[in-house]
Amino acid sequence: VNGTRMGGVLKFSPDGKLIVITTHLGHVFLLDAFNGQEIFSLRLPASQRNTDGGSAPGVVDVTFTPDSQNILVGCGDGRIHVFQCSNGHLICRLEGPHGMSCRALAFNPKFMMLASACKVTAFWLPAFEQLQI
C-alpha cells in the first residue's frame, strides 16, 4: 500500500480480522487487521467504459460477505466481482442492471441478501436450488 495513491474505500471484515482497501486506480488490497500483513492485492482496470460512453473508475465500492470469507468489489462498468479472501481467487462476476458505476454495496446477513446501487437498486439472493451439495 505504501507509495500507492489512495482515494478509495477502507472497510473492516465483519469478524474484525481483515481490512480491505481500494484506490481510485483500481487497486484492491486485503490486509491482516492485526499485523498489517498483505494477504493479497489485485488491480482491476481503471479505464473501463460504462454504457453512457464515459470513462469509469475501476473500483467504486467494496464489501465483505457476512462470514468474512469473500469480498465483493463494485466496479465502474457496473459489474460486481467476488473474490475469496484466503487467496484472491475470482469466484464470479455478477452482471446486473448497473449500466453505470456500481456506487454502493451492502449485505443483509439475516436474509443473505446483497444490495447494489447506482441510479437503480438491485437485490441479489442466492439460488440455493443451483447449489451442488
PDB file of N, CA and C in Angstrom, residues 22-91:
ATOM      1  N   THR A  22      -9.218  -0.008  -1.111  1.00  0.00           N
ATOM      2  CA  THR A  22      -9.220   0.180  -2.565  1.00  0.00           C
ATOM      3  C   THR A  22      -8.655   1.553  -2.892  1.00  0.00           C
ATOM      4  N   THR A  23      -8.211   1.714  -4.125  1.00  0.00           N
ATOM      5  CA  THR A  23      -7.733   3.012  -4.593  1.00  0.00           C
ATOM      6  C   THR A  23      -8.541   3.442  -5.804  1.00  0.00           C
ATOM      7  N   HIS A  24      -8.437   4.711  -6.138  1.00  0.00           N
ATOM      8  CA  HIS A  24      -9.145   5.221  -7.307  1.00  0.00           C
ATOM      9  C   HIS A  24      -8.574   4.667  -8.607  1.00  0.00           C
ATOM     10  N   LEU A  25      -7.407   4.042  -8.559  1.00  0.00           N
ATOM     11  CA  LEU A  25      -6.781   3.477  -9.755  1.00  0.00           C
ATOM     12  C   LEU A  25      -7.138   2.006  -9.970  1.00  0.00           C
ATOM     13  N   GLY A  26      -8.011   1.456  -9.139  1.00  0.00           N
ATOM     14  CA  GLY A  26      -8.448   0.083  -9.330  1.00  0.00           C
ATOM     15  C   GLY A  26      -7.701  -0.949  -8.523  1.00  0.00           C
ATOM     16  N   HIS A  27      -6.851  -0.521  -7.594  1.00  0.00           N
ATOM     17  CA  HIS A  27      -6.140  -1.471  -6.739  1.00  0.00           C
ATOM     18  C   HIS A  27      -7.047  -1.918  -5.595  1.00  0.00           C
ATOM     19  N   VAL A  28      -6.926  -3.208  -5.231  1.00  0.00           N
ATOM     20  CA  VAL A  28      -7.617  -3.763  -4.076  1.00  0.00           C
ATOM     21  C   VAL A  28      -6.565  -4.468  -3.235  1.00  0.00           C
ATOM     22  N   PHE A  29      -6.477  -4.098  -1.961  1.00  0.00           N
ATOM     23  CA  PHE A  29      -5.516  -4.701  -1.035  1.00  0.00           C
ATOM     24  C   PHE A  29      -6.299  -5.331   0.106  1.00  0.00           C
ATOM     25  N   LEU A  30      -5.996  -6.590   0.423  1.00  0.00           N
ATOM     26  CA  LEU A  30      -6.580  -7.241   1.582  1.00  0.00           C
ATOM     27  C   LEU A  30      -5.462  -7.451   2.595  1.00  0.00           C
ATOM     28  N   LEU A  31      -5.662  -6.932   3.810  1.00  0.00           N
ATOM     29  CA  LEU A  31      -4.634  -6.956   4.839  1.00  0.00           C
ATOM     30  C   LEU A  31      -5.132  -7.654   6.097  1.00  0.00           C
ATOM     31  N   ASP A  32      -4.203  -8.252   6.824  1.00  0.00           N
ATOM     32  CA  ASP A  32      -4.481  -8.772   8.155  1.00  0.00           C
ATOM     33  C   ASP A  32      -4.653  -7.556   9.072  1.00  0.00           C
ATOM     34  N   ALA A  33      -5.771  -7.472   9.775  1.00  0.00           N
ATOM     35  CA  ALA A  33      -6.071  -6.292  10.593  1.00  0.00           C
ATOM     36  C   ALA A  33      -5.200  -6.189  11.837  1.00  0.00           C
ATOM     37  N   PHE A  34      -4.530  -7.276  12.217  1.00  0.00           N
ATOM     38  CA  PHE A  34      -3.739  -7.249  13.443  1.00  0.00           C
ATOM     39  C   PHE A  34      -2.281  -6.873  13.206  1.00  0.00           C
ATOM     40  N   ASN A  35      -1.718  -7.338  12.093  1.00  0.00           N
ATOM     41  CA  ASN A  35      -0.297  -7.045  11.853  1.00  0.00           C
ATOM     42  C   ASN A  35      -0.042  -6.261  10.568  1.00  0.00           C
ATOM     43  N   GLY A  36      -1.075  -5.970   9.786  1.00  0.00           N
ATOM     44  CA  GLY A  36      -0.922  -5.186   8.564  1.00  0.00           C
ATOM     45  C   GLY A  36      -0.332  -5.948   7.391  1.00  0.00           C
ATOM     46  N   GLN A  37      -0.110  -7.241   7.573  1.00  0.00           N
ATOM     47  CA  GLN A  37       0.468  -8.065   6.515  1.00  0.00           C
ATOM     48  C   GLN A  37      -0.494  -8.175   5.335  1.00  0.00           C
ATOM     49  N   GLU A  38       0.032  -8.015   4.116  1.00  0.00           N
ATOM     50  CA  GLU A  38      -0.795  -8.133   2.916  1.00  0.00           C
ATOM     51  C   GLU A  38      -1.118  -9.595   2.659  1.00  0.00           C
ATOM     52  N   ILE A  39      -2.406  -9.899   2.515  1.00  0.00           N
ATOM     53  CA  ILE A  39      -2.845 -11.252   2.187  1.00  0.00           C
ATOM     54  C   ILE A  39      -2.838 -11.427   0.678  1.00  0.00           C
ATOM     55  N   PHE A  40      -3.395 -10.450  -0.037  1.00  0.00           N
ATOM     56  CA  PHE A  40      -3.284 -10.408  -1.492  1.00  0.00           C
ATOM     57  C   PHE A  40      -3.592  -9.005  -1.973  1.00  0.00           C
ATOM     58  N   SER A  41      -3.196  -8.745  -3.192  1.00  0.00           N
ATOM     59  CA  SER A  41      -3.561  -7.487  -3.853  1.00  0.00           C
ATOM     60  C   SER A  41      -3.871  -7.812  -5.297  1.00  0.00           C
ATOM     61  N   LEU A  42      -4.703  -6.989  -5.885  1.00  0.00           N
ATOM     62  CA  LEU A  42      -5.039  -7.153  -7.297  1.00  0.00           C
ATOM     63  C   LEU A  42      -5.373  -5.802  -7.868  1.00  0.00           C
ATOM     64  N   ARG A  43      -5.452  -5.744  -9.181  1.00  0.00           N
ATOM     65  CA  ARG A  43      -5.806  -4.490  -9.836  1.00  0.00           C
ATOM     66  C   ARG A  43      -6.838  -4.759 -10.903  1.00  0.00           C
ATOM     67  N   LEU A  44      -7.934  -4.035 -10.819  1.00  0.00           N
ATOM     68  CA  LEU A  44      -8.978  -4.091 -11.832  1.00  0.00           C
ATOM     69  C   LEU A  44      -8.797  -2.901 -12.754  1.00  0.00           C
ATOM     70  N   PRO A  45      -9.096  -3.049 -14.032  1.00  0.00           N
ATOM     71  CA  PRO A  45      -8.880  -1.946 -14.974  1.00  0.00           C
ATOM     72  C   PRO A  45      -9.595  -0.674 -14.548  1.00  0.00           C
ATOM     73  N   ALA A  46      -8.875   0.437 -14.579  1.00  0.00           N
ATOM     74  CA  ALA A  46      -9.440   1.721 -14.151  1.00  0.00           C
ATOM     75  C   ALA A  46     -10.087   2.485 -15.297  1.00  0.00           C
ATOM     76  N   SER A  47      -9.915   2.039 -16.517  1.00  0.00           N
ATOM     77  CA  SER A  47     -10.446   2.807 -17.652  1.00  0.00           C
ATOM     78  C   SER A  47     -11.539   2.051 -18.392  1.00  0.00           C
ATOM     79  N   GLN A  48     -12.319   1.249 -17.648  1.00  0.00           N
ATOM     80  CA  GLN A  48     -13.434   0.564 -18.275  1.00  0.00           C
ATOM     81  C   GLN A  48     -14.452   1.594 -18.727  1.00  0.00           C
ATOM     82  N   ARG A  49     -15.240   1.236 -19.691  1.00  0.00           N
ATOM     83  CA  ARG A  49     -16.264   2.150 -20.200  1.00  0.00           C
ATOM     84  C   ARG A  49     -17.629   1.765 -19.652  1.00  0.00           C
ATOM     85  N   ASN A  50     -18.401   2.776 -19.261  1.00  0.00           N
ATOM     86  CA  ASN A  50     -19.759   2.475 -18.867  1.00  0.00           C
ATOM     87  C   ASN A  50     -20.675   2.669 -20.075  1.00  0.00           C
ATOM     88  N   THR A  51     -21.955   2.367 -19.924  1.00  0.00           N
ATOM     89  CA  THR A  51     -22.852   2.347 -21.078  1.00  0.00           C
ATOM     90  C   THR A  51     -23.132   3.728 -21.660  1.00  0.00           C
ATOM     91  N   ASP A  52     -22.865   4.794 -20.917  1.00  0.00           N
ATOM     92  CA  ASP A  52     -23.083   6.117 -21.499  1.00  0.00           C
ATOM     93  C   ASP A  52     -21.851   6.620 -22.249  1.00  0.00           C
ATOM     94  N   GLY A  53     -20.839   5.736 -22.395  1.00  0.00           N
ATOM     95  CA  GLY A  53     -19.661   6.081 -23.188  1.00  0.00           C
ATOM     96  C   GLY A  53     -18.557   6.763 -22.413  1.00  0.00           C
ATOM     97  N   GLY A  54     -18.816   7.122 -21.178  1.00  0.00           N
ATOM     98  CA  GLY A  54     -17.798   7.798 -20.380  1.00  0.00           C
ATOM     99  C   GLY A  54     -16.844   6.821 -19.733  1.00  0.00           C
ATOM    100  N   SER A  55     -15.736   7.345 -19.279  1.00  0.00           N
ATOM    101  CA  SER A  55     -14.766   6.514 -18.578  1.00  0.00           C
ATOM    102  C   SER A  55     -15.220   6.322 -17.147  1.00  0.00           C
ATOM    103  N   ALA A  56     -15.050   5.113 -16.619  1.00  0.00           N
ATOM    104  CA  ALA A  56     -15.491   4.804 -15.267  1.00  0.00           C
ATOM    105  C   ALA A  56     -14.317   4.323 -14.434  1.00  0.00           C
ATOM    106  N   PRO A  57     -14.296   4.652 -13.143  1.00  0.00           N
ATOM    107  CA  PRO A  57     -13.212   4.154 -12.295  1.00  0.00           C
ATOM    108  C   PRO A  57     -13.277   2.645 -12.180  1.00  0.00           C
ATOM    109  N   GLY A  58     -12.131   2.015 -11.920  1.00  0.00           N
ATOM    110  CA  GLY A  58     -12.088   0.563 -11.819  1.00  0.00           C
ATOM    111  C   GLY A  58     -12.826   0.033 -10.611  1.00  0.00           C
ATOM    112  N   VAL A  59     -12.606   0.604  -9.438  1.00  0.00           N
ATOM    113  CA  VAL A  59     -13.238   0.139  -8.206  1.00  0.00           C
ATOM    114  C   VAL A  59     -13.976   1.305  -7.577  1.00  0.00           C
ATOM    115  N   VAL A  60     -15.255   1.095  -7.265  1.00  0.00           N
ATOM    116  CA  VAL A  60     -16.066   2.157  -6.690  1.00  0.00           C
ATOM    117  C   VAL A  60     -16.432   1.863  -5.238  1.00  0.00           C
ATOM    118  N   ASP A  61     -16.840   0.620  -4.944  1.00  0.00           N
ATOM    119  CA  ASP A  61     -17.170   0.247  -3.563  1.00  0.00           C
ATOM    120  C   ASP A  61     -16.790  -1.206  -3.347  1.00  0.00           C
ATOM    121  N   VAL A  62     -16.690  -1.590  -2.090  1.00  0.00           N
ATOM    122  CA  VAL A  62     -16.309  -2.953  -1.720  1.00  0.00           C
ATOM    123  C   VAL A  62     -17.000  -3.310  -0.414  1.00  0.00           C
ATOM    124  N   THR A  63     -17.333  -4.598  -0.259  1.00  0.00           N
ATOM    125  CA  THR A  63     -17.904  -5.072   0.997  1.00  0.00           C
ATOM    126  C   THR A  63     -17.515  -6.532   1.196  1.00  0.00           C
ATOM    127  N   PHE A  64     -17.645  -6.984   2.416  1.00  0.00           N
ATOM    128  CA  PHE A  64     -17.382  -8.383   2.753  1.00  0.00           C
ATOM    129  C   PHE A  64     -18.690  -9.151   2.804  1.00  0.00           C
ATOM    130  N   THR A  65     -18.609 -10.467   2.590  1.00  0.00           N
ATOM    131  CA  THR A  65     -19.746 -11.321   2.893  1.00  0.00           C
ATOM    132  C   THR A  65     -19.830 -11.426   4.418  1.00  0.00           C
ATOM    133  N   PRO A  66     -21.002 -11.754   4.960  1.00  0.00           N
ATOM    134  CA  PRO A  66     -21.152 -11.799   6.421  1.00  0.00           C
ATOM    135  C   PRO A  66     -20.207 -12.769   7.125  1.00  0.00           C
ATOM    136  N   ASP A  67     -19.756 -13.828   6.433  1.00  0.00           N
ATOM    137  CA  ASP A  67     -18.840 -14.784   7.048  1.00  0.00           C
ATOM    138  C   ASP A  67     -17.375 -14.389   6.906  1.00  0.00           C
ATOM    139  N   SER A  68     -17.108 -13.235   6.303  1.00  0.00           N
ATOM    140  CA  SER A  68     -15.755 -12.695   6.102  1.00  0.00           C
ATOM    141  C   SER A  68     -14.891 -13.569   5.189  1.00  0.00           C
ATOM    142  N   GLN A  69     -15.501 -14.439   4.400  1.00  0.00           N
ATOM    143  CA  GLN A  69     -14.753 -15.343   3.528  1.00  0.00           C
ATOM    144  C   GLN A  69     -14.515 -14.771   2.131  1.00  0.00           C
ATOM    145  N   ASN A  70     -15.325 -13.792   1.728  1.00  0.00           N
ATOM    146  CA  ASN A  70     -15.239 -13.229   0.377  1.00  0.00           C
ATOM    147  C   ASN A  70     -15.381 -11.719   0.425  1.00  0.00           C
ATOM    148  N   ILE A  71     -14.809 -11.062  -0.604  1.00  0.00           N
ATOM    149  CA  ILE A  71     -15.072  -9.632  -0.786  1.00  0.00           C
ATOM    150  C   ILE A  71     -15.791  -9.458  -2.111  1.00  0.00           C
ATOM    151  N   LEU A  72     -16.669  -8.491  -2.143  1.00  0.00           N
ATOM    152  CA  LEU A  72     -17.407  -8.136  -3.351  1.00  0.00           C
ATOM    153  C   LEU A  72     -16.961  -6.739  -3.745  1.00  0.00           C
ATOM    154  N   VAL A  73     -16.542  -6.596  -4.992  1.00  0.00           N
ATOM    155  CA  VAL A  73     -15.975  -5.343  -5.475  1.00  0.00           C
ATOM    156  C   VAL A  73     -16.885  -4.783  -6.566  1.00  0.00           C
ATOM    157  N   GLY A  74     -17.483  -3.624  -6.296  1.00  0.00           N
ATOM    158  CA  GLY A  74     -18.316  -2.944  -7.276  1.00  0.00           C
ATOM    159  C   GLY A  74     -17.444  -2.086  -8.175  1.00  0.00           C
ATOM    160  N   CYS A  75     -17.624  -2.234  -9.490  1.00  0.00           N
ATOM    161  CA  CYS A  75     -16.744  -1.567 -10.448  1.00  0.00           C
ATOM    162  C   CYS A  75     -17.455  -0.501 -11.270  1.00  0.00           C
ATOM    163  N   GLY A  76     -16.643   0.284 -11.936  1.00  0.00           N
ATOM    164  CA  GLY A  76     -17.135   1.387 -12.740  1.00  0.00           C
ATOM    165  C   GLY A  76     -17.950   0.970 -13.938  1.00  0.00           C
ATOM    166  N   ASP A  77     -17.807  -0.285 -14.378  1.00  0.00           N
ATOM    167  CA  ASP A  77     -18.587  -0.755 -15.524  1.00  0.00           C
ATOM    168  C   ASP A  77     -19.907  -1.376 -15.093  1.00  0.00           C
ATOM    169  N   GLY A  78     -20.215  -1.336 -13.793  1.00  0.00           N
ATOM    170  CA  GLY A  78     -21.473  -1.859 -13.288  1.00  0.00           C
ATOM    171  C   GLY A  78     -21.404  -3.293 -12.814  1.00  0.00           C
ATOM    172  N   ARG A  79     -20.309  -3.991 -13.067  1.00  0.00           N
ATOM    173  CA  ARG A  79     -20.197  -5.383 -12.630  1.00  0.00           C
ATOM    174  C   ARG A  79     -19.730  -5.465 -11.176  1.00  0.00           C
ATOM    175  N   ILE A  80     -20.028  -6.602 -10.557  1.00  0.00           N
ATOM    176  CA  ILE A  80     -19.584  -6.884  -9.198  1.00  0.00           C
ATOM    177  C   ILE A  80     -18.714  -8.126  -9.264  1.00  0.00           C
ATOM    178  N   HIS A  81     -17.478  -8.006  -8.794  1.00  0.00           N
ATOM    179  CA  HIS A  81     -16.533  -9.123  -8.792  1.00  0.00           C
ATOM    180  C   HIS A  81     -16.488  -9.707  -7.386  1.00  0.00           C
ATOM    181  N   VAL A  82     -16.500 -11.044  -7.288  1.00  0.00           N
ATOM    182  CA  VAL A  82     -16.467 -11.721  -5.996  1.00  0.00           C
ATOM    183  C   VAL A  82     -15.146 -12.484  -5.897  1.00  0.00           C
ATOM    184  N   PHE A  83     -14.357 -12.185  -4.843  1.00  0.00           N
ATOM    185  CA  PHE A  83     -13.046 -12.803  -4.646  1.00  0.00           C
ATOM    186  C   PHE A  83     -12.995 -13.520  -3.300  1.00  0.00           C
ATOM    187  N   GLN A  84     -12.264 -14.654  -3.250  1.00  0.00           N
ATOM    188  CA  GLN A  84     -12.013 -15.352  -1.994  1.00  0.00           C
ATOM    189  C   GLN A  84     -10.993 -14.571  -1.191  1.00  0.00           C
ATOM    190  N   CYS A  85     -11.236 -14.405   0.096  1.00  0.00           N
ATOM    191  CA  CYS A  85     -10.288 -13.684   0.945  1.00  0.00           C
ATOM    192  C   CYS A  85      -9.015 -14.487   1.206  1.00  0.00           C
ATOM    193  N   SER A  86      -9.097 -15.796   1.198  1.00  0.00           N
ATOM    194  CA  SER A  86      -7.931 -16.614   1.530  1.00  0.00           C
ATOM    195  C   SER A  86      -6.814 -16.521   0.498  1.00  0.00           C
ATOM    196  N   ASN A  87      -7.171 -16.318  -0.795  1.00  0.00           N
ATOM    197  CA  ASN A  87      -6.137 -16.349  -1.833  1.00  0.00           C
ATOM    198  C   ASN A  87      -6.342 -15.363  -2.984  1.00  0.00           C
ATOM    199  N   GLY A  88      -7.422 -14.593  -2.962  1.00  0.00           N
ATOM    200  CA  GLY A  88      -7.672 -13.630  -4.029  1.00  0.00           C
ATOM    201  C   GLY A  88      -8.250 -14.230  -5.296  1.00  0.00           C
ATOM    202  N   HIS A  89      -8.658 -15.500  -5.256  1.00  0.00           N
ATOM    203  CA  HIS A  89      -9.218 -16.169  -6.423  1.00  0.00           C
ATOM    204  C   HIS A  89     -10.565 -15.556  -6.796  1.00  0.00           C
ATOM    205  N   LEU A  90     -10.750 -15.255  -8.085  1.00  0.00           N
ATOM    206  CA  LEU A  90     -12.023 -14.730  -8.574  1.00  0.00           C
ATOM    207  C   LEU A  90     -13.050 -15.859  -8.591  1.00  0.00           C
ATOM    208  N   ILE A  91     -14.117 -15.711  -7.835  1.00  0.00           N
ATOM    209  CA  ILE A  91     -15.173 -16.721  -7.771  1.00  0.00           C
ATOM    210  C   ILE A  91     -16.159 -16.521  -8.910  1.00  0.00           C
TER     211      ILE A  91
END
